[in-house]
Coordinates of C-alpha atoms and ligand atoms in Angstrom, one line a residue:
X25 CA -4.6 20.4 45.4
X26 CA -3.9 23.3 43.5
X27 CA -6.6 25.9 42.2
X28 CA -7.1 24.0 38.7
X29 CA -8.7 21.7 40.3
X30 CA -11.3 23.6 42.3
X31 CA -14.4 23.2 40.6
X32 CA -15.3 26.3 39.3
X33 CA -18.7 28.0 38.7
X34 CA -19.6 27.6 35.2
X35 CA -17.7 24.4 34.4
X36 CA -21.0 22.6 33.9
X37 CA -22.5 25.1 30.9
X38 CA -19.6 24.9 28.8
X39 CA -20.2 23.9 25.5
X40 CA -18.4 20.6 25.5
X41 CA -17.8 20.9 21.3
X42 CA -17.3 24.4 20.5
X43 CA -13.8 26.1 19.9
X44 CA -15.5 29.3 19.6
X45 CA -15.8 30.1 23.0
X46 CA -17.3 33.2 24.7
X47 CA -15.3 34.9 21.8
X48 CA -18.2 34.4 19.1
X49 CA -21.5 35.2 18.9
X50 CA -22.6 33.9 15.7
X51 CA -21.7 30.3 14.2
X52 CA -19.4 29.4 11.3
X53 CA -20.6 29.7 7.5
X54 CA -21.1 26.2 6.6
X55 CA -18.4 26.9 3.5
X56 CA -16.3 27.7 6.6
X57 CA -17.1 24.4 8.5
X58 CA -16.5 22.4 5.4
X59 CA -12.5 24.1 4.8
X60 CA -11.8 24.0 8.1
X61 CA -13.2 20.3 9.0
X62 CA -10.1 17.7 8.6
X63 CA -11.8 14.9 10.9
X64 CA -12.0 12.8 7.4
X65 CA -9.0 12.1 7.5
X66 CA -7.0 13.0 10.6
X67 CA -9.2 10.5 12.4
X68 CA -6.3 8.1 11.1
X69 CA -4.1 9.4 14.1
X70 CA -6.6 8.6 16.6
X71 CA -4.1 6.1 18.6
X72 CA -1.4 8.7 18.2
X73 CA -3.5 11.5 20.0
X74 CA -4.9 9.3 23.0
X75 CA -1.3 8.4 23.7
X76 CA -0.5 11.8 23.5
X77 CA -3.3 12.6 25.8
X78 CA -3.2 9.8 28.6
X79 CA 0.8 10.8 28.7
X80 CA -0.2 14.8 29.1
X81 CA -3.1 13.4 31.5
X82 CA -0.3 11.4 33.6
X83 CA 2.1 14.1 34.0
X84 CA -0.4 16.5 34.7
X85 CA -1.3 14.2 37.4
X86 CA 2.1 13.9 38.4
X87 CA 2.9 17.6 38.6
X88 CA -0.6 17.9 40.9
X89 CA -1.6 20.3 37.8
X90 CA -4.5 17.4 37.7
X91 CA -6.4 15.5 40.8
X92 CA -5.4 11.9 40.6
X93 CA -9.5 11.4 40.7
X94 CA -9.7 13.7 37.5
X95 CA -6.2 11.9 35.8
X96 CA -8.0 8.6 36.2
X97 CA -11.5 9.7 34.9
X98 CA -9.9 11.4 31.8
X99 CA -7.3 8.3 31.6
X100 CA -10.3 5.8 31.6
X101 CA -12.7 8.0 29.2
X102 CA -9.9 7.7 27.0
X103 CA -9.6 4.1 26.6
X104 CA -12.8 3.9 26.5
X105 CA -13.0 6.2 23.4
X106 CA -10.0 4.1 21.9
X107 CA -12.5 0.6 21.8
X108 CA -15.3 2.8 20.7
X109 CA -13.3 3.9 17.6
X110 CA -11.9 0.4 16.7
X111 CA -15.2 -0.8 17.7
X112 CA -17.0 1.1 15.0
X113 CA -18.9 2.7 17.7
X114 CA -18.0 5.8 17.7
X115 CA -19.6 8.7 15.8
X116 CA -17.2 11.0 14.0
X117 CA -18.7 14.4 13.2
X118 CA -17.7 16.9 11.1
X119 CA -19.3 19.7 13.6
X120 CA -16.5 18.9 16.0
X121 CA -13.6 19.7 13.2
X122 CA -10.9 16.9 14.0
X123 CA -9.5 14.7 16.1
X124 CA -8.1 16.0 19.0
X125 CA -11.7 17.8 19.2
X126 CA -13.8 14.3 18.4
X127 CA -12.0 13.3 20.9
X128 CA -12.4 16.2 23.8
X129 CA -16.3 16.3 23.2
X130 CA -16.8 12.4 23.5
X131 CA -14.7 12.5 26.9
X132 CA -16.8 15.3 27.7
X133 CA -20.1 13.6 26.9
X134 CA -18.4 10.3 29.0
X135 CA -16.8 11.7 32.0
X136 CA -18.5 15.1 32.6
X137 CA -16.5 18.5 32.9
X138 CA -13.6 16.9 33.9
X139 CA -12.6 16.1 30.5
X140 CA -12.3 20.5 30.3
X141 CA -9.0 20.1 32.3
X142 CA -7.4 17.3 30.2
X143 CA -6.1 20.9 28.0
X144 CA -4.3 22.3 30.8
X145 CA -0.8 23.8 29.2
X146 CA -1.4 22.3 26.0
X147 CA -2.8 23.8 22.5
X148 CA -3.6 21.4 19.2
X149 CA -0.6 23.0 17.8
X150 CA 1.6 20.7 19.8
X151 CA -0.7 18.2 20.4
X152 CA -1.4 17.6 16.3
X153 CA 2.4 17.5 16.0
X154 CA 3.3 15.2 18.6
X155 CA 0.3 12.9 16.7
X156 CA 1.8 13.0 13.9
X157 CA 5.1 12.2 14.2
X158 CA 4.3 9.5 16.1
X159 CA 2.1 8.0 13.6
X160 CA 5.2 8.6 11.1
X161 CA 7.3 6.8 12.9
X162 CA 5.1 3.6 12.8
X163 CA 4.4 4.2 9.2
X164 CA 8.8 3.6 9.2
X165 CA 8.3 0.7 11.0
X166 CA 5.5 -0.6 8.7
X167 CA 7.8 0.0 6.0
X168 CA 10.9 -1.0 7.1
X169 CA 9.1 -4.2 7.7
X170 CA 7.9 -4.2 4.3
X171 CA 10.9 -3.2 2.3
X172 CA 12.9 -6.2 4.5
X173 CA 10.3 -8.9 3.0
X174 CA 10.8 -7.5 -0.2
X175 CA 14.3 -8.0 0.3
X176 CA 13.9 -11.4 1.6
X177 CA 11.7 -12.2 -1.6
X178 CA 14.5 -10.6 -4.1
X179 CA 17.7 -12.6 -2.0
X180 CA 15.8 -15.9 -2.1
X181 CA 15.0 -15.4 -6.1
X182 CA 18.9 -14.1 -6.4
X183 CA 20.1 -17.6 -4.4
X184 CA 17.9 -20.0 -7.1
X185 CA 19.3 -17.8 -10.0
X186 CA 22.6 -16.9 -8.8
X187 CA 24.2 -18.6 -11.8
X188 CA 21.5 -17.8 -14.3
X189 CA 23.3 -15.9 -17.5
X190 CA 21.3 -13.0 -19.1
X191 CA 22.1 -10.5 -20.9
X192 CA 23.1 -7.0 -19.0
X193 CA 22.0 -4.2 -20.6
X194 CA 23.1 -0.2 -21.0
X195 CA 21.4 2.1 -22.8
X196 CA 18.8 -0.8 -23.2
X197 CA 21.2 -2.3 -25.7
X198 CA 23.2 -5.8 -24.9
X199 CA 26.1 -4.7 -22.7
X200 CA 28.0 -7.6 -21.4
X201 CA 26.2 -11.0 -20.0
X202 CA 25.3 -11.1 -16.1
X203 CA 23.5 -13.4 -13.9
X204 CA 19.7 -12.8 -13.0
X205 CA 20.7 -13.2 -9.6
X206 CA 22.8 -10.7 -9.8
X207 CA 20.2 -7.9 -11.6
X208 CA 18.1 -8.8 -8.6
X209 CA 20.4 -8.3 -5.7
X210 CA 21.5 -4.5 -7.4
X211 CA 17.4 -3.7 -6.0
X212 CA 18.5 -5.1 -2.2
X213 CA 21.1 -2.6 -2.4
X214 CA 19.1 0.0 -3.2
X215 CA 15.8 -1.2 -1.2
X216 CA 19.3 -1.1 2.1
X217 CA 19.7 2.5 1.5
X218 CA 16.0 3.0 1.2
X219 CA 15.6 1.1 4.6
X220 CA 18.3 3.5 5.9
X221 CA 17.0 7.0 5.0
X222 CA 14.1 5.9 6.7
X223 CA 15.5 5.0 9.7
X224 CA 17.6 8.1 9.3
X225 CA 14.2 10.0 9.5
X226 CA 13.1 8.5 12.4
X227 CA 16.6 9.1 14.4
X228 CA 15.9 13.0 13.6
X229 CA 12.1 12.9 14.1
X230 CA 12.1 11.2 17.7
X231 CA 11.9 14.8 19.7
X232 CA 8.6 15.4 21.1
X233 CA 6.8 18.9 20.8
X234 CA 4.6 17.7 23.1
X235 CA 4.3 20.9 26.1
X236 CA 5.6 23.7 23.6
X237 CA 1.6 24.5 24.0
X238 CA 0.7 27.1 21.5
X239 CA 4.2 28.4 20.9
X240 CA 5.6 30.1 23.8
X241 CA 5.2 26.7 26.3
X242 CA 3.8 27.5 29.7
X243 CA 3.4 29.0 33.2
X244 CA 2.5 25.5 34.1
X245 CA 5.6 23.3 35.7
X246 CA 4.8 20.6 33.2
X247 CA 7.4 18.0 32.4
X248 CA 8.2 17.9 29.2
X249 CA 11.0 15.5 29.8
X250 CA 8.8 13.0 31.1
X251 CA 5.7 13.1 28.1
X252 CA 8.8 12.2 25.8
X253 CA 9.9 9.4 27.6
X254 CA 6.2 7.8 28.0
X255 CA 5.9 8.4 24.0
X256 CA 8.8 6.6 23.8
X257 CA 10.4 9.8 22.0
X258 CA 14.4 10.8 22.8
X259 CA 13.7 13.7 24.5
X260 CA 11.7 16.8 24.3
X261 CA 12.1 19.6 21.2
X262 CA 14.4 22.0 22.2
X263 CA 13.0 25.0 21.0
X264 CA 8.7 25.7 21.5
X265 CA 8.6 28.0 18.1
X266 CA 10.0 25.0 16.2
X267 CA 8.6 22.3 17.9
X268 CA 5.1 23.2 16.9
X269 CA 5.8 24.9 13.2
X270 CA 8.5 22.0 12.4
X271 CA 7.2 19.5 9.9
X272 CA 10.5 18.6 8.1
X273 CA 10.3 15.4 9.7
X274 CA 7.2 14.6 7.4
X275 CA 9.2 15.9 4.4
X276 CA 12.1 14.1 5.1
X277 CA 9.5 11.2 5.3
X278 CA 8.0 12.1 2.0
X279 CA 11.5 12.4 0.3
X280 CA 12.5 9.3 1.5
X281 CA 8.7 7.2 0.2
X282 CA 9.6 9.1 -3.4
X283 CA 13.0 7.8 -3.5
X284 CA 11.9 4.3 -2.4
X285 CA 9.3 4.7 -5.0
X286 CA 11.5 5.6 -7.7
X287 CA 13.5 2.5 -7.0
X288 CA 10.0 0.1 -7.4
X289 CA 9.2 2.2 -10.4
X290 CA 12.5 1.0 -11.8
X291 CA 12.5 -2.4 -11.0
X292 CA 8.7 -2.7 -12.1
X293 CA 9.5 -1.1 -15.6
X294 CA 12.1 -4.2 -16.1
X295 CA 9.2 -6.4 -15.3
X296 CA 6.8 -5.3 -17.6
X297 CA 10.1 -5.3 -21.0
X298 CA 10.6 -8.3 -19.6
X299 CA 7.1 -10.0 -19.9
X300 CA 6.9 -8.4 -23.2
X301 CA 6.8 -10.3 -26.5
X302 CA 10.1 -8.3 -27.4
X303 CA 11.9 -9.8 -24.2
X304 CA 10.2 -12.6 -23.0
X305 CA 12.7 -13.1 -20.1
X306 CA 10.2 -14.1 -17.0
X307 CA 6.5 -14.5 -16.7
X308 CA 4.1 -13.7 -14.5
X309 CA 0.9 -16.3 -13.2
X310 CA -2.7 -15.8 -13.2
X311 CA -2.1 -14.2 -9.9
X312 CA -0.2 -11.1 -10.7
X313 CA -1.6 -10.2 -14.7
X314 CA -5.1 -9.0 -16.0
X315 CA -6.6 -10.0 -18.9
X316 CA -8.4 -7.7 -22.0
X317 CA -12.2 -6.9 -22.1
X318 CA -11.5 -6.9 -25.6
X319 CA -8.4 -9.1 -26.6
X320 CA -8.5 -13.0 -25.7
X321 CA -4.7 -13.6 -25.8
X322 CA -3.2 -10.6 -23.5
X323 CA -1.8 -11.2 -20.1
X324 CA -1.0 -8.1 -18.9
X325 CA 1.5 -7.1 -16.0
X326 CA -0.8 -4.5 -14.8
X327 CA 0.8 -4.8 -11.1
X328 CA 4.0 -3.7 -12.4
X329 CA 2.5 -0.9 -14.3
X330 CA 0.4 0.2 -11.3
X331 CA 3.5 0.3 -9.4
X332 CA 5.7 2.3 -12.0
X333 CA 2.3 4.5 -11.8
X334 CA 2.3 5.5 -8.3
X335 CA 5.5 7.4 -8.3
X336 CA 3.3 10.0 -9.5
X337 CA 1.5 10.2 -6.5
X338 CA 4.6 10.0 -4.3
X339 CA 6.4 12.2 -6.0
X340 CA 3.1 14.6 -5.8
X341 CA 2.8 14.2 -2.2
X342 CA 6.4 15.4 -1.6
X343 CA 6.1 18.5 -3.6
X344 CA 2.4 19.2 -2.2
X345 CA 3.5 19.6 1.3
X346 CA 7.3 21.0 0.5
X347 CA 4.8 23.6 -1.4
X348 CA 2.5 24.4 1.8
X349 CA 5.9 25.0 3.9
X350 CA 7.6 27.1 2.2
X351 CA 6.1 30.6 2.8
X352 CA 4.8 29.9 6.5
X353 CA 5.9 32.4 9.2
X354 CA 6.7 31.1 12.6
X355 CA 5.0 29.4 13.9
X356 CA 1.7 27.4 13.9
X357 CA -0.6 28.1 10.7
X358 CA -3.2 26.1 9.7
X359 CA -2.0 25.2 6.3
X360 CA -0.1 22.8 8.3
X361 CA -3.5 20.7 8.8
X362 CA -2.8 20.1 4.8
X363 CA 0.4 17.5 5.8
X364 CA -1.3 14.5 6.5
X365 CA -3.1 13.8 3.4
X366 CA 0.1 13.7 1.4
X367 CA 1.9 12.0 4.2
X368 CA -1.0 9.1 4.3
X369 CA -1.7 9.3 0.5
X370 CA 2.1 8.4 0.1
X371 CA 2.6 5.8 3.4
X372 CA -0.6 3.9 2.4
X373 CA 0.9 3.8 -2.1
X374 CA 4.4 2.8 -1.1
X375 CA 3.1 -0.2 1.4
X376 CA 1.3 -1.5 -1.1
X377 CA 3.6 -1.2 -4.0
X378 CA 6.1 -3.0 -1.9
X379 CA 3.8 -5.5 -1.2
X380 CA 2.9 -6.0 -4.5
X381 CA 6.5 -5.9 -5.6
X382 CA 7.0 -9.0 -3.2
X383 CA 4.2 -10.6 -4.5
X384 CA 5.9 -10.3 -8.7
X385 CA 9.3 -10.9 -7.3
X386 CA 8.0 -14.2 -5.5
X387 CA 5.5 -15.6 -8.6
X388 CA 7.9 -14.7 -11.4
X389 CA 9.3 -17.6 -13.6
X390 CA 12.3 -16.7 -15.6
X391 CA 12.9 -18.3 -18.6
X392 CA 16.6 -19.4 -18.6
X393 CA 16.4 -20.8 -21.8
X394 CA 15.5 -17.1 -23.4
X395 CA 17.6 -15.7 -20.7
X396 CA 21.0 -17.7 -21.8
X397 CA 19.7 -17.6 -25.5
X398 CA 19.6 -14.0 -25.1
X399 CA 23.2 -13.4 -23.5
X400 CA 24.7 -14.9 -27.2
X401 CA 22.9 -12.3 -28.9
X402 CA 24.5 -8.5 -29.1
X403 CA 28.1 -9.8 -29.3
X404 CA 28.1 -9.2 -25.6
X405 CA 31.0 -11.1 -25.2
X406 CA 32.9 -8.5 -27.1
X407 CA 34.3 -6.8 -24.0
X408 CA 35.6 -10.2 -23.3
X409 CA 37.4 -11.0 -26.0
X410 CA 39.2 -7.4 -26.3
X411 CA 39.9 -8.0 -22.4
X412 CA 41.6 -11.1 -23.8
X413 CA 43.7 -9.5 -26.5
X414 CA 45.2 -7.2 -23.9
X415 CA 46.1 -10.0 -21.0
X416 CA 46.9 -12.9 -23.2
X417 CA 48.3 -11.4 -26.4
X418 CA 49.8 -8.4 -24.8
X419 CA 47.9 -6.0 -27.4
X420 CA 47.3 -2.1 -25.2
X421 CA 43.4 -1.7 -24.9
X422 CA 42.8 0.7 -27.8
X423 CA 44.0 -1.2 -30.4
X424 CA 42.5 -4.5 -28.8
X425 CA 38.9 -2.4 -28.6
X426 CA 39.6 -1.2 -32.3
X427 CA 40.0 -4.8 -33.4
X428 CA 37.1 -6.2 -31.6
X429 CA 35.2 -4.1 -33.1
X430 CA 36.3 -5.1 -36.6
X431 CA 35.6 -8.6 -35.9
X432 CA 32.0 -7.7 -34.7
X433 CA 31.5 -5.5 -38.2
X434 CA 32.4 -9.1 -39.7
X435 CA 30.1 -11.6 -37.8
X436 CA 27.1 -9.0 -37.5
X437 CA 27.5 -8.8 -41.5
X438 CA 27.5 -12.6 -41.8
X439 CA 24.8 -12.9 -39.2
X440 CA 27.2 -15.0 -36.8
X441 CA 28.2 -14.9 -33.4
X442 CA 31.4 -14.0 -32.3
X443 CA 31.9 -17.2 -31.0
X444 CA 30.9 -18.6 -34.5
X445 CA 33.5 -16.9 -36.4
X446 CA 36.1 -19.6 -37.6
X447 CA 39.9 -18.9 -36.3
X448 CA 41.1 -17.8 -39.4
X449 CA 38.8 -15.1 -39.7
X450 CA 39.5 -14.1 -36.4
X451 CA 43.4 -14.0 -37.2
X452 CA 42.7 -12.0 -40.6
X453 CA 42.0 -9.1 -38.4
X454 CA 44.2 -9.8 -35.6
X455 CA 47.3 -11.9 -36.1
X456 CA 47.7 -12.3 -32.3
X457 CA 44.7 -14.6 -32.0
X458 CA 44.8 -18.2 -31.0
X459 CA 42.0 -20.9 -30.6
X460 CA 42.4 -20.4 -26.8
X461 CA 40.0 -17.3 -27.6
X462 CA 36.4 -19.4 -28.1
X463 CA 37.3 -20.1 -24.1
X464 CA 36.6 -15.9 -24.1
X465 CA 33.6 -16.2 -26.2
X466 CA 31.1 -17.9 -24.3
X467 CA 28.7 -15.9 -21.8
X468 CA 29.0 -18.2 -19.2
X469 CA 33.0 -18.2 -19.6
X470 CA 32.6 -14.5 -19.5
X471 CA 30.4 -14.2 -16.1
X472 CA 32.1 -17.0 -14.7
X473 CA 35.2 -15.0 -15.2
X474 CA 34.1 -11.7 -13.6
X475 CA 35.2 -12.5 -9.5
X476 CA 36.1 -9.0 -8.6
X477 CA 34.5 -8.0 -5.8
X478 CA 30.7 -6.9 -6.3
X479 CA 31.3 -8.5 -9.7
X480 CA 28.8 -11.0 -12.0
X481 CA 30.6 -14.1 -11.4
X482 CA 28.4 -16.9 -10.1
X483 CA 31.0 -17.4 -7.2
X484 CA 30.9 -13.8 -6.2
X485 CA 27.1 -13.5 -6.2
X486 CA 27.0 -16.2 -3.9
X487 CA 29.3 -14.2 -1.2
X488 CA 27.3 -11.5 -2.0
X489 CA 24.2 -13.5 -1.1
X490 CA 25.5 -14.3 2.3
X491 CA 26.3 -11.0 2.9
X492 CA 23.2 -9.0 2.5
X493 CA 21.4 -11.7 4.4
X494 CA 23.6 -10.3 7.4
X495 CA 23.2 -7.3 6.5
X496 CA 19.8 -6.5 6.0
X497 CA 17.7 -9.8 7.2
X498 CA 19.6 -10.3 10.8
Ligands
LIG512 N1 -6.6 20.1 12.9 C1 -5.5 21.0 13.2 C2 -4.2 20.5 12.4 O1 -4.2 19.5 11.9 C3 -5.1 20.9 14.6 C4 -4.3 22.1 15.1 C5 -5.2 23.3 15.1 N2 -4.6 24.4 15.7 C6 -5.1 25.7 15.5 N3 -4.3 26.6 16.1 N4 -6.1 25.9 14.8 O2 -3.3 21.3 12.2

């Protein structure tokens, strides 16, 4: 047994809540209490800190820092205090600042002075950042989860409307025709690369500061090697300076839920023009619109709106805690306590937009009437038939381009179609032209045609189908 754990004289009169110590006399200003208190929302990471603990508790024990009698008191007062918190049971309090110190004075109260050893050659500085990095990385595996479903949901639509023709659009104007299915599997690329910064932020957050202590580590022969492994971290963080002042995992995090967001925001901005009177490409049911207080007749895709909405807050969250790093000297400071709101605030808006995301991209019904009526509008086949004059009549591209463009001045001015444009019209501007061209025309011709490789074509979308299902739903 080593002298830590000798009972000393004094043990019992220590107040089991107070930080202040024998250092102060008086008590804080309760403007003081009220900054300084984070237990509102830090409680969140109450799992995170009583794995932390029961891992510091078993090494300790391990290292005979701890009595095995103390390591098992502590190691039960702590589960204890777990069902007491998802219980309801347990009484926060605001006295007791946050959660590593909630925690400390109920063990206290439970187990007696024993629970005073459980902070052997640790500090809050590392404990608070081992906490939250763990809970980060099961907020990444909440939302990888999340954004897999989502692309689940958008495949499964893609596969029923793989051969669905709609217009594709540039610069919001008619560009050339595509398939809806094929507009919906362009977000499971980009929900794939939003999946993989994620999982590149947990690769590079998976180093436990757990034992860097204050900032210097410790006389103590802890072993930091073996906290990691219990936390199911890589390894330990290299350097004790970092490991407690580092919070670039968070940010990396933060970047990562704003980029993801900026994709939803996207892709929920398409829903709402195309629920619109203008558009009326898809609908939404009951289930995913709101009515007016005021106006009988409105369905509105409020969902979709809410979701384009909380980039703001994403976006916010990123900036907020990039702004409370940027002027901190080594090491701890206690602006850090500032990171988890935005890192929750932005966790808790992206799960739900992607759920809600799921839930539009599951109960939307496009119309492929509007959808294929809408392809023949905007001469979208244009591109086509210019394509047509180089490879069958042998004409370079410019002039072919110049020439299409002549016959679209002609239909839009007789309020026809390309495709309704009699032959002889067609061959007034371009002698080269033969009836083989209506084949060129039609927006299913044209998306039919378009097999190159990531390409519109019905056939194509269909590998491409197959393909993300191995790649992102295996
Ligand atoms: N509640 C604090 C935080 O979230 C815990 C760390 C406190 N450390 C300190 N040296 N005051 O950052």
């Amino acid at each position: 047994m080593t002298g830590a754990n000798k009972p000393a004289d004094g043990d019992r009169d220590l107040p089991a809540n107070s930080l202040r110590g024998g250092r102060f006399a008086g008590g804080p200003a309760d403007i003081m209490r009220r900054i300084n208190a984070s237990i509102d929302f830090d409680k969140r990471l109450y799992a995170e800190d009583i794995a932390g603990s029961k891992a510091h508790c078993a090494m300790l024990v391990a290292q005979s820092i701890l009595s095995p009698e103390d390591g098992a008191a502590i190691t039960a007062g702590l589960d204890q205090i777990r069902s007491e918190i998802e219980n309801g049971s347990f009484s926060f309090s605001a006295e007791r600042e946050d959660i590593h110190m909630n925690i400390e004075a109920r063990l206290a109260e439970l187990i007696g002075p024993a629970a005073g050893r459980l902070h052997t050659a640790r500090s809050r500085n590392d404990q608070v950042a081992t906490d939250l990095r763990l809970w980060v990385r099961g907020a990444i595996e909440r939302l990888d989860g999340a954004m897999r479903e989502l692309q689940r949901a958008l495949i499964d639509r893609a596969e029923a409307e793989a051969a669905t023709v709609m217009p594709g659009y540039t610069h919001l104007q008619i560009a050339q025709p595509v398939t809806f299915g094929h507009h919906l599997m362009a977000y499971v690329e980009m929900i794939g690369r939003d999946r993989s910064r994620l999982s590149d932020c947990r690769r590079r957050l998976n180093q436990s500061p757990l034992g860097a202590v204050a900032l210097a580590g410790t006389s103590f022969p802890i072993d930091r090697h073996a906290t990691a492994a219990a936390l199911g971290f890589d390894g330990p963080a290299a350097n004790s300076l970092d490991a407690v002042s580092d919070r670039d995992f968070a940010i990396e995090f933060l970047a990562a839920a704003a980029l993801a967001g900026m994709h939803l925001s996207r892709f929920a901005e398409e829903i709402v023009l195309w629920c619109s009177d203008g558009f009326g490409l898809i609908a939404l049911s009951d289930a995913f619109t709101t009515g007016s207080s005021i106006m009988p007749q409105k369905r509105n895709p409020d969902a979709a709106e809410l979701v384009r909405a909380k980039t703001g807050r994403l976006n916010g969250s990123l900036i907020a805690l990039l702004t409370v790093m940027k002027g901190l000297p080594l090491a701890y400071g206690k602006d850090m306590q500032e990171d988890k709101i935005p890192v929750f605030e932005a966790a808790d808006a992206l799960e739900l937009c992607l759920a809600a995301t799921t839930g539009m991209v599951r109960d939307m019904r496009p119309d492929r009437e509007r959808l294929r009526a809408a392809a023949d509008r905007g001469f979208s086949t244009a591109t086509d038939l210019a394509d047509w004059l180089v490879r069958i009549a042998g004409l370079p591209f410019r002039r072919a381009h110049h020439a299409t463009g002549m016959l679209v001045k002609r239909a839009e001015a007789r309020g026809r179609t390309l495709a309704e444009l009699p032959l002889a019209e067609l061959q007034a501007v371009e002698p080269a032209i033969s009836a083989a061209v209506y084949d060129v025309l039609n927006p299913d011709r044209s998306v039919t045609s378009r097999l190159s490789f990531g390409g519109t074509a019905p056939e194509s979308v269909r590998v491409a189908i197959a393909e993300a299902r191995r790649r992102f739903l295996e």
